[in-house]
Amino acid sequence: MDFDTRLPEMTALLQELVEIESPSHDKAAVDRMAERVAEECRQRGAQVELVPETAAGNQVIARWRPARRPDPQKSRPILLLGHMDTVFPLGTLAKMPFSEQDGKIYGPGVSDMKGGIVVALTALAALHASGGPSRPVTALFTPDEESGSRVSRPLIEELARQAALVLVLEPGLPDGAVKTWRKGVGEFTVRVHGRAAHAGGDHEHGRNAIEEMAHQVLAIQRLTDYERGTTLNVGLIRGGTASNVVPDEAVAEVDLRVMQPGEAERIAAALFALRPALDGTRLEVTGELNRPPMPFDERMKTTFEKVKAIAAGAGIELKAGGTGGGSDANFVAPLGIPVLDGLGPAGEGYHSEREYIFANSLVERAKLLAAILEAWE
Ligand SMILES: [Zn+2]
C-alpha cells in the first residue's frame, strides 16, 4: 500500500473537515461533522450507524467487515476511537484559517483531532481498496470528548469491551511518540458559606467567606505530591459582591491529576474531610474523578512492544511517551483491554492558536495504522 502519494488528498480532506467547525457545545455544528464523517466512512466501504443524541452531537459507528473469514485470533474487532468536536467556537476560522507553511499544517482542530480522523479514513480507504481488512474494524466517532465525554462514555466502554485492541486517534507527541500513559483527571468544587454584614457598621458579626477560602486554598494546594504524580490546582475562584460587604459566599474550582491507582480515592477523601478554619463558616465539597488514570503498566508495556515491532516492520521507529492530559483512552485502560493512544499525526499547540501538525506525519501515521490493523494478533 502506497501512502506517500496520498498526501494531497489527505491534506484536502483535512481542510474540509477543519472548515466544518464543530465546537463541543454546538449540537448542530457537531451533527454536520457527524454527517460528513459518516459519508466518508460509507465511501470507504463501511456499514455506518448514526446514533442520535440530544445532549450532544450525534455519534457515528462505522464497521468494516473483513474480506475473508478472519483467522481465529483475528476474529475480534480492533476499535478506533476519534472525537469530532473541538474546543474552538464557531468563527475561529476567520482569525485562524487552515494554512500550510514549511511542512506544517495549521488550523483549529488540525491536530486535536481532525488529523487523526483523516489518518483513520486513509488507512481504511487503502485496506478497502485492497479488498478489505483482514479482520473486523470498528470506528467510533464521538461528539463530546472536549467537554468530558459524558454522553459518549457508555458507548465507548461497550464497544471497547468487544475489542481485541483499542487505538485512540489523539495527536502524537511532537517527536512522533505515541501516548502510553495519561493521568487521571478530576474536577472538584469547594463552596464556602459565611455570613454577610456591612463592612463598616457590622464587621464583627460577619463571617468572611473569602478569608475562609484562603485557608482552604492553601490546604488544597498542599495535597500536591509530585513524587506520586499527583497535582491539585485551584484554577478558578470567585466570591463576594462589593468591597464594603463581608462576603457570605466564595467558590473555588479545583483540577486534580493522578498517575497512580488509589491516589484519586486518597485525595477525594482528603477534600471531603476539609473543615473550616473560622468559626461560623461552613464548607460544601462536590466533585469526582472524571477520567481514571492510564498507567504505563505491564499490559501497556506489552501492547507498546507489539505495536513497536509492527511499526519496525513497516520501516517506522516508534517511541513511547505520555501526558498529564486525559482522553477517552482513560476509560478503556481500566477495562483491561489493550489500548494505545496518540495514533494521530505528530503535532503541538493544541487548544491554542498555534495548533499544528507535521504534514508528512499524516502519511506516516496512515501507514502505521494500516500496518497495525493488518498485523495485530
Ligand atoms: Zn482530543
Tab-separated table of C-alpha atoms and ligand atoms in Angstrom:
chain	number	residue	atom	x	y	z
A	1	MET	CA	0.000	0.000	0.000
A	2	ASP	CA	1.427	3.289	-1.126
A	3	PHE	CA	0.646	6.156	1.221
A	4	ASP	CA	3.237	8.659	0.010
A	5	THR	CA	1.120	9.600	-2.993
A	6	ARG	CA	-1.903	10.201	-0.758
A	7	LEU	CA	-0.649	13.378	0.958
A	8	PRO	CA	-2.520	15.817	-1.354
A	9	GLU	CA	-5.840	14.018	-0.857
A	10	MET	CA	-5.230	13.756	2.905
A	11	THR	CA	-4.480	17.475	3.133
A	12	ALA	CA	-7.573	18.339	1.091
A	13	LEU	CA	-9.819	16.166	3.268
A	14	LEU	CA	-8.277	17.617	6.428
A	15	GLN	CA	-9.013	21.131	5.176
A	16	GLU	CA	-12.647	20.211	4.523
A	17	LEU	CA	-13.079	18.676	7.984
A	18	VAL	CA	-11.379	21.626	9.702
A	19	GLU	CA	-13.663	24.021	7.811
A	20	ILE	CA	-16.724	22.255	9.248
A	21	GLU	CA	-16.243	23.921	12.626
A	22	SER	CA	-17.510	21.668	15.422
A	23	PRO	CA	-17.315	23.043	18.981
A	24	SER	CA	-18.472	20.506	21.591
A	25	HIS	CA	-21.391	22.574	22.873
A	26	ASP	CA	-22.934	23.326	19.471
A	27	LYS	CA	-25.002	20.263	18.609
A	28	ALA	CA	-25.962	21.451	15.127
A	29	ALA	CA	-22.301	22.042	14.282
A	30	VAL	CA	-21.128	18.645	15.579
A	31	ASP	CA	-24.057	16.997	13.756
A	32	ARG	CA	-22.824	18.494	10.472
A	33	MET	CA	-19.419	16.974	11.167
A	34	ALA	CA	-21.029	13.615	12.016
A	35	GLU	CA	-22.944	13.580	8.705
A	36	ARG	CA	-19.730	14.242	6.825
A	37	VAL	CA	-17.677	11.642	8.710
A	38	ALA	CA	-20.464	9.078	8.210
A	39	GLU	CA	-20.466	9.746	4.474
A	40	GLU	CA	-16.665	9.441	4.254
A	41	CYS	CA	-16.860	6.071	6.031
A	42	ARG	CA	-19.613	4.810	3.674
A	43	GLN	CA	-17.485	5.762	0.670
A	44	ARG	CA	-14.725	3.588	2.105
A	45	GLY	CA	-16.888	0.507	2.389
A	46	ALA	CA	-18.139	0.764	5.986
A	47	GLN	CA	-21.569	-0.045	7.338
A	48	VAL	CA	-22.476	3.119	9.192
A	49	GLU	CA	-24.812	3.702	12.100
A	50	LEU	CA	-25.654	7.274	13.192
A	51	VAL	CA	-26.532	7.217	16.889
A	52	PRO	CA	-28.859	10.152	17.661
A	53	GLU	CA	-28.153	12.125	20.837
A	54	THR	CA	-29.981	15.025	22.448
A	55	ALA	CA	-27.409	16.306	24.964
A	56	ALA	CA	-24.556	16.379	22.413
A	57	GLY	CA	-23.913	15.904	18.715
A	58	ASN	CA	-24.787	12.545	17.160
A	59	GLN	CA	-22.310	9.675	17.288
A	60	VAL	CA	-21.029	7.667	14.330
A	61	ILE	CA	-20.253	3.950	14.418
A	62	ALA	CA	-18.580	2.606	11.259
A	63	ARG	CA	-17.914	-1.111	10.813
A	64	TRP	CA	-15.654	-2.696	8.224
A	65	ARG	CA	-16.133	-6.373	7.587
A	66	PRO	CA	-13.083	-8.446	6.712
A	67	ALA	CA	-12.631	-9.544	3.104
A	68	ARG	CA	-12.459	-13.207	4.100
A	69	ARG	CA	-13.303	-15.129	7.236
A	70	PRO	CA	-10.511	-13.991	9.574
A	71	ASP	CA	-8.081	-16.245	11.400
A	72	PRO	CA	-9.488	-17.214	14.813
A	73	GLN	CA	-7.007	-14.922	16.604
A	74	LYS	CA	-8.256	-12.047	14.463
A	75	SER	CA	-11.993	-12.519	14.911
A	76	ARG	CA	-12.467	-9.719	17.460
A	77	PRO	CA	-12.540	-6.212	16.027
A	78	ILE	CA	-9.957	-3.507	16.532
A	79	LEU	CA	-11.721	-0.362	17.741
A	80	LEU	CA	-10.628	3.073	16.545
A	81	LEU	CA	-11.703	5.965	18.763
A	82	GLY	CA	-11.906	9.515	17.459
A	83	HIS	CA	-13.758	12.607	18.604
A	84	MET	CA	-15.350	15.025	16.167
A	85	ASP	CA	-15.658	18.025	18.494
A	86	THR	CA	-13.069	20.742	19.077
A	87	VAL	CA	-12.502	23.405	21.735
A	88	PHE	CA	-12.785	26.201	19.157
A	89	PRO	CA	-16.019	28.261	18.946
A	90	LEU	CA	-17.738	28.932	15.621
A	91	GLY	CA	-15.975	31.721	13.764
A	92	THR	CA	-12.450	30.774	14.878
A	93	LEU	CA	-11.553	30.051	11.234
A	94	ALA	CA	-11.821	33.746	10.397
A	95	LYS	CA	-8.773	34.568	12.521
A	96	MET	CA	-7.093	31.156	12.379
A	97	PRO	CA	-7.615	29.818	8.849
A	98	PHE	CA	-6.432	26.441	7.594
A	99	SER	CA	-2.928	27.013	6.219
A	100	GLU	CA	0.304	25.239	5.304
A	101	GLN	CA	3.798	26.569	5.839
A	102	ASP	CA	7.247	24.946	5.999
A	103	GLY	CA	5.886	21.415	6.215
A	104	LYS	CA	3.384	22.277	8.938
A	105	ILE	CA	-0.396	22.467	8.713
A	106	TYR	CA	-2.261	24.956	10.927
A	107	GLY	CA	-5.931	25.403	11.790
A	108	PRO	CA	-8.482	24.799	14.553
A	109	GLY	CA	-8.559	21.055	15.265
A	110	VAL	CA	-5.884	20.007	12.731
A	111	SER	CA	-4.158	18.083	15.454
A	112	ASP	CA	-6.915	17.604	18.063
A	113	MET	CA	-8.127	15.630	16.326
A	114	LYS	CA	-9.297	16.048	12.762
A	115	GLY	CA	-5.840	14.978	11.578
A	116	GLY	CA	-6.370	11.679	13.415
A	117	ILE	CA	-9.750	11.183	11.716
A	118	VAL	CA	-8.108	11.726	8.318
A	119	VAL	CA	-5.404	9.176	9.226
A	120	ALA	CA	-8.069	6.573	10.080
A	121	LEU	CA	-10.112	7.262	6.937
A	122	THR	CA	-6.982	6.993	4.780
A	123	ALA	CA	-5.750	3.745	6.313
A	124	LEU	CA	-9.212	2.231	5.851
A	125	ALA	CA	-9.503	3.551	2.297
A	126	ALA	CA	-6.268	1.730	1.454
A	127	LEU	CA	-7.407	-1.507	3.116
A	128	HIS	CA	-10.800	-1.245	1.379
A	129	ALA	CA	-9.090	-0.718	-1.998
A	130	SER	CA	-7.030	-3.865	-1.488
A	131	GLY	CA	-10.143	-5.991	-0.856
A	132	GLY	CA	-10.885	-5.128	2.795
A	133	PRO	CA	-9.132	-5.521	6.139
A	134	SER	CA	-8.036	-8.972	7.290
A	135	ARG	CA	-10.156	-8.641	10.435
A	136	PRO	CA	-13.200	-6.622	11.563
A	137	VAL	CA	-12.517	-2.964	12.267
A	138	THR	CA	-14.930	-0.669	14.118
A	139	ALA	CA	-14.543	3.098	14.370
A	140	LEU	CA	-16.468	5.193	16.868
A	141	PHE	CA	-16.535	8.948	16.287
A	142	THR	CA	-17.790	10.795	19.354
A	143	PRO	CA	-19.253	14.306	19.838
A	144	ASP	CA	-18.121	15.429	23.295
A	145	GLU	CA	-14.554	14.470	24.246
A	146	GLU	CA	-13.516	18.060	24.857
A	147	SER	CA	-16.380	18.558	27.298
A	148	GLY	CA	-15.728	15.368	29.302
A	149	SER	CA	-17.292	12.558	27.172
A	150	ARG	CA	-20.326	12.313	29.446
A	151	VAL	CA	-22.644	11.368	26.582
A	152	SER	CA	-20.247	9.075	24.721
A	153	ARG	CA	-18.634	7.198	27.618
A	154	PRO	CA	-21.177	4.314	27.793
A	155	LEU	CA	-20.807	3.579	24.063
A	156	ILE	CA	-17.009	3.877	24.252
A	157	GLU	CA	-16.942	1.312	27.057
A	158	GLU	CA	-19.453	-1.016	25.381
A	159	LEU	CA	-17.523	-1.156	22.096
A	160	ALA	CA	-14.134	-1.333	23.838
A	161	ARG	CA	-15.218	-4.437	25.803
A	162	GLN	CA	-15.813	-6.258	22.499
A	163	ALA	CA	-12.455	-5.256	21.018
A	164	ALA	CA	-9.087	-7.010	20.798
A	165	LEU	CA	-7.299	-3.657	20.795
A	166	VAL	CA	-8.362	-0.015	21.045
A	167	LEU	CA	-6.433	2.650	19.132
A	168	VAL	CA	-7.127	6.278	20.005
A	169	LEU	CA	-6.632	8.899	17.301
A	170	GLU	CA	-5.489	11.749	19.570
A	171	PRO	CA	-2.402	13.640	18.339
A	172	GLY	CA	1.035	12.074	18.609
A	173	LEU	CA	3.736	13.904	20.543
A	174	PRO	CA	5.879	16.358	18.513
A	175	ASP	CA	8.646	13.730	18.128
A	176	GLY	CA	6.112	11.205	16.852
A	177	ALA	CA	5.878	9.233	20.111
A	178	VAL	CA	2.561	7.544	20.897
A	179	LYS	CA	0.896	8.039	24.284
A	180	THR	CA	1.411	5.103	26.619
A	181	TRP	CA	0.310	6.806	29.824
A	182	ARG	CA	-2.103	9.519	30.778
A	183	LYS	CA	-3.000	10.955	34.128
A	184	GLY	CA	-6.479	10.601	35.577
A	185	VAL	CA	-8.465	13.830	35.792
A	186	GLY	CA	-10.875	15.017	38.473
A	187	GLU	CA	-12.865	18.194	38.972
A	188	PHE	CA	-13.960	19.407	42.400
A	189	THR	CA	-15.843	22.465	43.610
A	190	VAL	CA	-15.318	23.883	47.085
A	191	ARG	CA	-18.003	26.275	48.300
A	192	VAL	CA	-17.651	28.329	51.489
A	193	HIS	CA	-20.725	29.753	53.211
A	194	GLY	CA	-20.103	32.657	55.593
A	195	ARG	CA	-22.390	35.434	56.810
A	196	ALA	CA	-22.874	38.780	55.053
A	197	ALA	CA	-22.566	42.006	57.035
A	198	HIS	CA	-21.803	45.703	56.469
A	199	ALA	CA	-18.027	46.048	56.324
A	200	GLY	CA	-18.161	49.335	58.258
A	201	GLY	CA	-21.092	49.083	60.642
A	202	ASP	CA	-21.239	45.376	61.441
A	203	HIS	CA	-17.840	43.858	60.631
A	204	GLU	CA	-17.610	41.754	63.787
A	205	HIS	CA	-20.917	39.982	63.052
A	206	GLY	CA	-19.894	38.960	59.537
A	207	ARG	CA	-18.163	35.710	58.632
A	208	ASN	CA	-15.866	36.366	55.675
A	209	ALA	CA	-16.209	33.504	53.202
A	210	ILE	CA	-13.180	34.706	51.224
A	211	GLU	CA	-10.957	34.660	54.306
A	212	GLU	CA	-12.106	31.109	54.994
A	213	MET	CA	-11.446	30.185	51.373
A	214	ALA	CA	-7.873	31.491	51.692
A	215	HIS	CA	-7.227	28.840	54.363
A	216	GLN	CA	-8.814	26.156	52.193
A	217	VAL	CA	-6.854	27.105	49.075
A	218	LEU	CA	-3.567	26.626	50.910
A	219	ALA	CA	-4.697	23.281	52.320
A	220	ILE	CA	-5.819	22.070	48.870
A	221	GLN	CA	-2.612	23.112	47.101
A	222	ARG	CA	-0.557	21.340	49.788
A	223	LEU	CA	-2.130	17.991	48.771
A	224	THR	CA	0.046	18.103	45.625
A	225	ASP	CA	2.642	15.309	45.625
A	226	TYR	CA	4.986	15.474	42.616
A	227	GLU	CA	6.717	12.212	43.629
A	228	ARG	CA	3.465	10.341	43.104
A	229	GLY	CA	2.473	12.399	40.076
A	230	THR	CA	-0.472	13.879	41.971
A	231	THR	CA	-1.290	17.548	41.413
A	232	LEU	CA	-4.058	19.860	42.620
A	233	ASN	CA	-4.704	23.200	41.008
A	234	VAL	CA	-7.142	25.768	42.359
A	235	GLY	CA	-7.749	27.206	38.939
A	236	LEU	CA	-10.749	29.431	39.399
A	237	ILE	CA	-12.025	31.356	42.393
A	238	ARG	CA	-14.896	33.757	42.901
A	239	GLY	CA	-16.705	35.319	45.832
A	240	GLY	CA	-18.109	38.469	47.309
A	241	THR	CA	-20.272	41.253	45.907
A	242	ALA	CA	-18.558	44.539	46.869
A	243	SER	CA	-15.583	45.687	48.922
A	244	ASN	CA	-17.862	47.172	51.606
A	245	VAL	CA	-19.738	43.916	52.194
A	246	VAL	CA	-18.409	40.999	54.253
A	247	PRO	CA	-18.821	38.214	51.667
A	248	ASP	CA	-21.166	35.352	52.512
A	249	GLU	CA	-20.009	33.053	49.716
A	250	ALA	CA	-16.804	32.024	47.932
A	251	VAL	CA	-16.326	29.242	45.398
A	252	ALA	CA	-13.144	27.555	44.167
A	253	GLU	CA	-12.823	25.106	41.284
A	254	VAL	CA	-10.073	22.554	41.587
A	255	ASP	CA	-8.370	20.384	38.961
A	256	LEU	CA	-6.957	17.068	40.181
A	257	ARG	CA	-4.466	14.905	38.223
A	258	VAL	CA	-3.370	11.476	39.396
A	259	MET	CA	-0.963	8.938	37.973
A	260	GLN	CA	-1.215	6.058	40.413
A	261	PRO	CA	-4.253	3.894	41.128
A	262	GLY	CA	-5.676	4.698	44.573
A	263	GLU	CA	-4.491	8.300	44.569
A	264	ALA	CA	-7.841	9.639	43.393
A	265	GLU	CA	-9.618	7.977	46.311
A	266	ARG	CA	-6.994	9.234	48.768
A	267	ILE	CA	-7.269	12.834	47.555
A	268	ALA	CA	-11.055	12.782	47.275
A	269	ALA	CA	-11.231	11.622	50.900
A	270	ALA	CA	-8.916	14.459	51.936
A	271	LEU	CA	-11.029	17.018	50.076
A	272	PHE	CA	-14.291	15.767	51.572
A	273	ALA	CA	-12.636	15.883	55.009
A	274	LEU	CA	-11.745	19.597	54.755
A	275	ARG	CA	-13.043	21.503	57.792
A	276	PRO	CA	-13.482	25.259	58.250
A	277	ALA	CA	-10.722	27.200	59.985
A	278	LEU	CA	-13.035	30.051	61.103
A	279	ASP	CA	-15.973	29.749	63.490
A	280	GLY	CA	-19.334	30.285	61.877
A	281	THR	CA	-18.398	29.278	58.317
A	282	ARG	CA	-19.421	26.136	56.508
A	283	LEU	CA	-17.885	24.121	53.624
A	284	GLU	CA	-19.528	22.191	50.831
A	285	VAL	CA	-17.305	19.988	48.644
A	286	THR	CA	-18.534	18.269	45.480
A	287	GLY	CA	-16.791	16.548	42.594
A	288	GLU	CA	-15.284	13.331	41.393
A	289	LEU	CA	-12.653	11.723	39.204
A	290	ASN	CA	-13.923	12.164	35.652
A	291	ARG	CA	-11.235	10.073	33.925
A	292	PRO	CA	-9.312	7.293	35.671
A	293	PRO	CA	-5.535	7.155	35.110
A	294	MET	CA	-3.995	5.141	32.257
A	295	PRO	CA	-0.712	3.996	33.829
A	296	PHE	CA	2.291	2.548	31.959
A	297	ASP	CA	1.725	-0.885	33.487
A	298	GLU	CA	2.634	-4.409	32.307
A	299	ARG	CA	-0.300	-4.590	29.905
A	300	MET	CA	0.643	-1.250	28.365
A	301	LYS	CA	4.275	-2.314	28.079
A	302	THR	CA	3.260	-5.466	26.192
A	303	THR	CA	0.866	-3.540	23.932
A	304	PHE	CA	3.508	-0.948	23.090
A	305	GLU	CA	6.213	-3.567	22.391
A	306	LYS	CA	3.892	-5.435	20.000
A	307	VAL	CA	2.974	-2.262	18.149
A	308	LYS	CA	6.598	-1.134	18.083
A	309	ALA	CA	7.570	-4.401	16.375
A	310	ILE	CA	4.762	-3.981	13.814
A	311	ALA	CA	5.919	-0.390	13.190
A	312	ALA	CA	9.517	-1.546	12.699
A	313	GLY	CA	8.254	-3.991	10.064
A	314	ALA	CA	6.756	-1.003	8.233
A	315	GLY	CA	10.034	0.917	8.486
A	316	ILE	CA	8.880	3.186	11.319
A	317	GLU	CA	10.799	3.642	14.554
A	318	LEU	CA	8.141	4.146	17.226
A	319	LYS	CA	8.748	5.855	20.567
A	320	ALA	CA	6.691	5.759	23.759
A	321	GLY	CA	5.578	8.906	25.575
A	322	GLY	CA	2.770	10.166	27.747
A	323	THR	CA	0.965	13.228	29.036
A	324	GLY	CA	-0.796	14.677	32.075
A	325	GLY	CA	-3.866	15.356	29.929
A	326	GLY	CA	-6.776	12.904	29.752
A	327	SER	CA	-8.531	11.382	26.736
A	328	ASP	CA	-11.046	8.635	26.014
A	329	ALA	CA	-8.178	6.141	26.346
A	330	ASN	CA	-8.508	6.703	30.101
A	331	PHE	CA	-11.929	4.988	30.030
A	332	VAL	CA	-10.558	1.958	28.189
A	333	ALA	CA	-7.478	1.276	30.336
A	334	PRO	CA	-9.393	0.143	33.487
A	335	LEU	CA	-11.415	-2.361	31.388
A	336	GLY	CA	-8.278	-4.455	30.879
A	337	ILE	CA	-8.430	-4.147	27.080
A	338	PRO	CA	-5.115	-3.323	25.341
A	339	VAL	CA	-5.160	0.341	24.336
A	340	LEU	CA	-2.724	2.719	22.700
A	341	ASP	CA	-3.244	6.465	22.234
A	342	GLY	CA	-1.662	9.220	20.175
A	343	LEU	CA	-2.050	7.439	16.814
A	344	GLY	CA	-2.934	10.763	15.148
A	345	PRO	CA	-0.302	12.869	13.385
A	346	ALA	CA	2.551	14.390	15.371
A	347	GLY	CA	1.816	17.936	16.365
A	348	GLU	CA	1.829	20.574	19.027
A	349	GLY	CA	-0.007	23.570	20.418
A	350	TYR	CA	-3.467	22.037	20.519
A	351	HIS	CA	-6.267	24.065	22.121
A	352	SER	CA	-4.365	27.233	21.113
A	353	GLU	CA	-3.958	29.383	18.006
A	354	ARG	CA	-0.542	27.746	17.480
A	355	GLU	CA	-2.059	24.293	16.882
A	356	TYR	CA	-0.276	22.474	14.037
A	357	ILE	CA	0.721	19.064	12.716
A	358	PHE	CA	3.676	17.979	10.594
A	359	ALA	CA	2.276	17.310	7.111
A	360	ASN	CA	4.482	14.261	6.464
A	361	SER	CA	3.258	12.751	9.724
A	362	LEU	CA	-0.205	12.348	8.151
A	363	VAL	CA	1.281	9.877	5.682
A	364	GLU	CA	3.433	8.065	8.223
A	365	ARG	CA	0.543	7.628	10.665
A	366	ALA	CA	-1.770	6.251	7.948
A	367	LYS	CA	0.945	3.730	7.067
A	368	LEU	CA	1.402	2.842	10.740
A	369	LEU	CA	-2.317	2.458	11.393
A	370	ALA	CA	-2.862	0.237	8.350
A	371	ALA	CA	0.083	-1.930	9.450
A	372	ILE	CA	-1.322	-2.339	12.975
A	373	LEU	CA	-4.820	-3.167	11.702
A	374	GLU	CA	-3.364	-5.876	9.466
A	375	ALA	CA	-0.722	-7.364	11.771
A	376	TRP	CA	-2.166	-7.228	15.311
A	377	GLU	CA	-2.949	-10.674	16.714
B	1	ZN	ZN	-8.510	15.353	21.579
